[in-house]
Short mmCIF file of C-alpha atoms in Angstrom, two decimals:
data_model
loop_
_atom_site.label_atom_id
_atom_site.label_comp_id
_atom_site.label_asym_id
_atom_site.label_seq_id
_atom_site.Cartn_x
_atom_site.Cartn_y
_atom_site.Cartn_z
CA UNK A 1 0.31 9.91 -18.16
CA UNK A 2 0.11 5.92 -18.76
CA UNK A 3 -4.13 5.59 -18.19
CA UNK A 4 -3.08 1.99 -19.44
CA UNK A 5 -1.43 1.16 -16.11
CA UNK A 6 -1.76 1.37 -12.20
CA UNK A 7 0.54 1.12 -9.40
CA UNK A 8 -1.51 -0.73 -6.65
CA UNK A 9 0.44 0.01 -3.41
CA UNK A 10 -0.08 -0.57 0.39
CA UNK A 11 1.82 0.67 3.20
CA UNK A 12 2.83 -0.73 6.77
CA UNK A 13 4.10 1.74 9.79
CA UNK A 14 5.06 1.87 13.07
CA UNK A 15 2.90 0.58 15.23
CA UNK A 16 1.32 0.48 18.75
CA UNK A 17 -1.56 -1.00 20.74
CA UNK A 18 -1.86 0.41 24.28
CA UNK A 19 -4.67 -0.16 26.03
CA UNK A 20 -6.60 -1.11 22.92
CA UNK A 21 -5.56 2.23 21.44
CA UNK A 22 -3.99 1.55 18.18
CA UNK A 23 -1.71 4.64 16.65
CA UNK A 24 1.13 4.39 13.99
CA UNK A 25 4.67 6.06 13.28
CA UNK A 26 6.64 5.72 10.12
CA UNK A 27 6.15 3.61 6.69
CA UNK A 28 8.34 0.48 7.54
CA UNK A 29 7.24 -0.94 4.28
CA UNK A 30 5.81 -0.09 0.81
CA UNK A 31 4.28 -3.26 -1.15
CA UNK A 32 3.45 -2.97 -5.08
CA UNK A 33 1.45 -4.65 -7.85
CA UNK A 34 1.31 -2.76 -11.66
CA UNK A 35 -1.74 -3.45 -13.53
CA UNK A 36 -2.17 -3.63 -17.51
CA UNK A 37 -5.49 -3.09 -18.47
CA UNK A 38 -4.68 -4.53 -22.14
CA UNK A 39 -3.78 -7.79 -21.04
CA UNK A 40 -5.74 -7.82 -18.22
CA UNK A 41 -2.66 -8.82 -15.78
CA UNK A 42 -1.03 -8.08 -13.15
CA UNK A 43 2.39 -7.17 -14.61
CA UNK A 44 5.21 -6.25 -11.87
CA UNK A 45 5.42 -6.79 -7.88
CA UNK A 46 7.81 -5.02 -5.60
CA UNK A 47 8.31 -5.03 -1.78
CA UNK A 48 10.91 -2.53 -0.18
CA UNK A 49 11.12 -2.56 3.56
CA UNK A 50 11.98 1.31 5.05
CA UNK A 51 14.68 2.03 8.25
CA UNK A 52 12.13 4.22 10.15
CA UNK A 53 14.29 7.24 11.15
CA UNK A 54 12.80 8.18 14.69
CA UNK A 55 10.03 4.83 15.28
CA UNK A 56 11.63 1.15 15.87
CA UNK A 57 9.24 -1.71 15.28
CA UNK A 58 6.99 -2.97 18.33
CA UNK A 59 6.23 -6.42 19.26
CA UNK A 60 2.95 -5.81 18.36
CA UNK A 61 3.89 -4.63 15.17
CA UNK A 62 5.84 -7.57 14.59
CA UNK A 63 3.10 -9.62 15.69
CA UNK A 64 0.35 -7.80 13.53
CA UNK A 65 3.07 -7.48 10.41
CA UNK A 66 5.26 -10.04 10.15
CA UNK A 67 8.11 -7.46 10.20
CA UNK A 68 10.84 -7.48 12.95
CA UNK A 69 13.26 -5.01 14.11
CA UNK A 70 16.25 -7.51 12.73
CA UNK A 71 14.51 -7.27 8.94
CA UNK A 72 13.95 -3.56 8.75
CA UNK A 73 17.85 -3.07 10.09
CA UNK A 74 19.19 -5.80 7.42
CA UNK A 75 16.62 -5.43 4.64
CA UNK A 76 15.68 -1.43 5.20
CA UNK A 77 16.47 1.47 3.44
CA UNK A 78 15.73 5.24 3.76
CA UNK A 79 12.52 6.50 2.74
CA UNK A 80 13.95 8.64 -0.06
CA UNK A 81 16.02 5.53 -1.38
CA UNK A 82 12.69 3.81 -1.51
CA UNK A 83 11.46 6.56 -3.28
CA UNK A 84 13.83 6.45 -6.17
CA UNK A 85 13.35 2.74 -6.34
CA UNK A 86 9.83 3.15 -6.92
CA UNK A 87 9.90 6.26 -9.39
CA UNK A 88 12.51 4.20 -11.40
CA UNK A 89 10.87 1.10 -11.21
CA UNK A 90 7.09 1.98 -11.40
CA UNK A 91 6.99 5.22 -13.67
CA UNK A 92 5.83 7.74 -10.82
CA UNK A 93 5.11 10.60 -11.97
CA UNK A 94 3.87 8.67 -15.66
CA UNK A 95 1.35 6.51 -13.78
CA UNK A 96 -2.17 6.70 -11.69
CA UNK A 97 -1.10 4.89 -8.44
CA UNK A 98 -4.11 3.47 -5.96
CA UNK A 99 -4.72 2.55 -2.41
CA UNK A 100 -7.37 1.02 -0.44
CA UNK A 101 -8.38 4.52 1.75
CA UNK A 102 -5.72 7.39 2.18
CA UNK A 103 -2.12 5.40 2.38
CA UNK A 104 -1.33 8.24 -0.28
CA UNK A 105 -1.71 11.31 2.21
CA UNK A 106 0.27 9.22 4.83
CA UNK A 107 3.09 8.63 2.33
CA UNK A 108 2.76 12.13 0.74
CA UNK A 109 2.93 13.89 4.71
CA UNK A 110 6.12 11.89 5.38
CA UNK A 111 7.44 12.48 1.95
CA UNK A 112 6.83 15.98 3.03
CA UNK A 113 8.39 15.98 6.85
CA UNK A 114 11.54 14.61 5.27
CA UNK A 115 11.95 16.85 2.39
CA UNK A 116 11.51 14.07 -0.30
CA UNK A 117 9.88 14.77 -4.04
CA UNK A 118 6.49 12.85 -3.72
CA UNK A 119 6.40 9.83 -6.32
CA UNK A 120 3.37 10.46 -8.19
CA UNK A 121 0.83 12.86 -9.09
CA UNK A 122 -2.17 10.76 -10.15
CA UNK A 123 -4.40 9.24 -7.23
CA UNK A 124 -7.48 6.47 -6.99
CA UNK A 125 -8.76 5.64 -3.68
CA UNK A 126 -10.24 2.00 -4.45
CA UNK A 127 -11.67 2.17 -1.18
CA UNK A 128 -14.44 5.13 -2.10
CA UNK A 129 -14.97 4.11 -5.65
CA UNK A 130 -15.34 0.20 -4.37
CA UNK A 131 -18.44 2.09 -1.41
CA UNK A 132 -19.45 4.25 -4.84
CA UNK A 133 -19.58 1.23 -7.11
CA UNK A 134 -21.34 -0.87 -4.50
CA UNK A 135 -23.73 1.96 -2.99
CA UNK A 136 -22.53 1.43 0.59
CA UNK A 137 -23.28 5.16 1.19
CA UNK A 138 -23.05 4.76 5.08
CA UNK A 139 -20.78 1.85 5.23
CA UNK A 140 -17.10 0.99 5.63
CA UNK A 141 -15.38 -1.94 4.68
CA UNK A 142 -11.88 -2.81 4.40
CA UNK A 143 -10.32 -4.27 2.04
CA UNK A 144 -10.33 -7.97 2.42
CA UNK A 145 -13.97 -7.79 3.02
CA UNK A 146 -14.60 -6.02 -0.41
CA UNK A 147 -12.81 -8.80 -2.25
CA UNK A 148 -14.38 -11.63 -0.52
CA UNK A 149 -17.40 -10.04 -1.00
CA UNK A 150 -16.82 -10.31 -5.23
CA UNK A 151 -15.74 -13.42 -4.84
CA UNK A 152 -11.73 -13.12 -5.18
CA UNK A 153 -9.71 -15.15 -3.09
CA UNK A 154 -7.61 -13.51 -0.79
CA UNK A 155 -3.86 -14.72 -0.83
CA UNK A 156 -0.99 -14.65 1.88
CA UNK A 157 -0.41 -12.63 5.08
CA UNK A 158 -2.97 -10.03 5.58
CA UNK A 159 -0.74 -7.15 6.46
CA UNK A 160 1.84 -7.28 4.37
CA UNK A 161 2.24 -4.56 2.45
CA UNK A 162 3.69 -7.01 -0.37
CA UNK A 163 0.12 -8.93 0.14
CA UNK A 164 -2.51 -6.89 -0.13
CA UNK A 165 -1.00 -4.59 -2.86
CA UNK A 166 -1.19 -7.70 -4.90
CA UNK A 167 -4.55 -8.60 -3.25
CA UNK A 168 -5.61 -5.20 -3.76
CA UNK A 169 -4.92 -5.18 -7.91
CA UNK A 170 -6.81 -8.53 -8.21
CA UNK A 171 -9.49 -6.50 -6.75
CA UNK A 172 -8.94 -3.64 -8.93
CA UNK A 173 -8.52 -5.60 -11.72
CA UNK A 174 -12.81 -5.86 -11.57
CA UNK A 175 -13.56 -2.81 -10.67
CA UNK A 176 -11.36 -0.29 -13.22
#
């Protein structure tokens, strides 16, 4: 296990706002930012968009994303070509990969439904250690919030998973 190193990722789905009811499908894209802890720096950035195998991309997905049907047909892969991508690009199993909240069960249950190898075993969710850190024992905050509130800029499209995997190791950057 590399404790030197963390796979920052974030995750966007399927999804759909009826009647102010918000629920989500399948991971349309994974975004991810590697952190060195010697040099302090973010060292490697990766965006793979998924073909969802039974969802298709909303408008309002679109809308809330930035990612269209056309993208995820021309740019999208399968889930378990993602996969691969990631385990040979990021280490998987060799690294401690980190979310803000659960994205990991939500990638590990699909993982699951479609019979793929999950790509790690180590697991940090920023988003309890950040309430833990902070002593918001009753409180939620998402993730923009948390970094705003410590003074780190926030950069690009909120909602991209691309985005706020890179937003989210600046942030965990000062906290690890």
């Amino acid at each position: 296990m590399n404790y030197n190193r963390v796979v920052c990722f974030d995750l966007e789905m399927c999804c759909w706002n009826v009647d102010g009811v918000g629920t989500t499908g399948e991971i349309i894209e994974v975004g991810l930012a590697e952190i060195d802890f010697a040099s302090g720096e973010i060292v490697k950035r990766a965006q793979y968009y998924v073909k969802p195998e039974h969802d298709e991309v909303s408008l309002f997905c679109a809308e809330l994303t930035g990612i269209t049907p056309r993208k995820v047909e021309k740019q999208g892969r399968p889930l378990a070509s993602v996969i691969q991508s990631i385990v040979k690009n990021f280490g998987g199993a060799n690294k401690i990969f980190a979310s803000w909240g659960r994205d990991d069960l939500i990638l590990l249950n699909e993982c699951q439904e479609k019979g793929i190898d999950a790509p790690f075993k180590e697991f940090l969710n920023l988003a309890t250690l950040y309430r833990i850190q902070n002593r918001l024992k009753d409180k939620r905050i998402g993730h923009r919030a948390a970094q705003e509130e410590k003074g780190i800029e926030w950069e690009g499209r909120q909602h991209s998973g691309y985005v706020d995997a890179y937003n989210l190791a600046k942030l965990a950057l000062t906290m690890l």
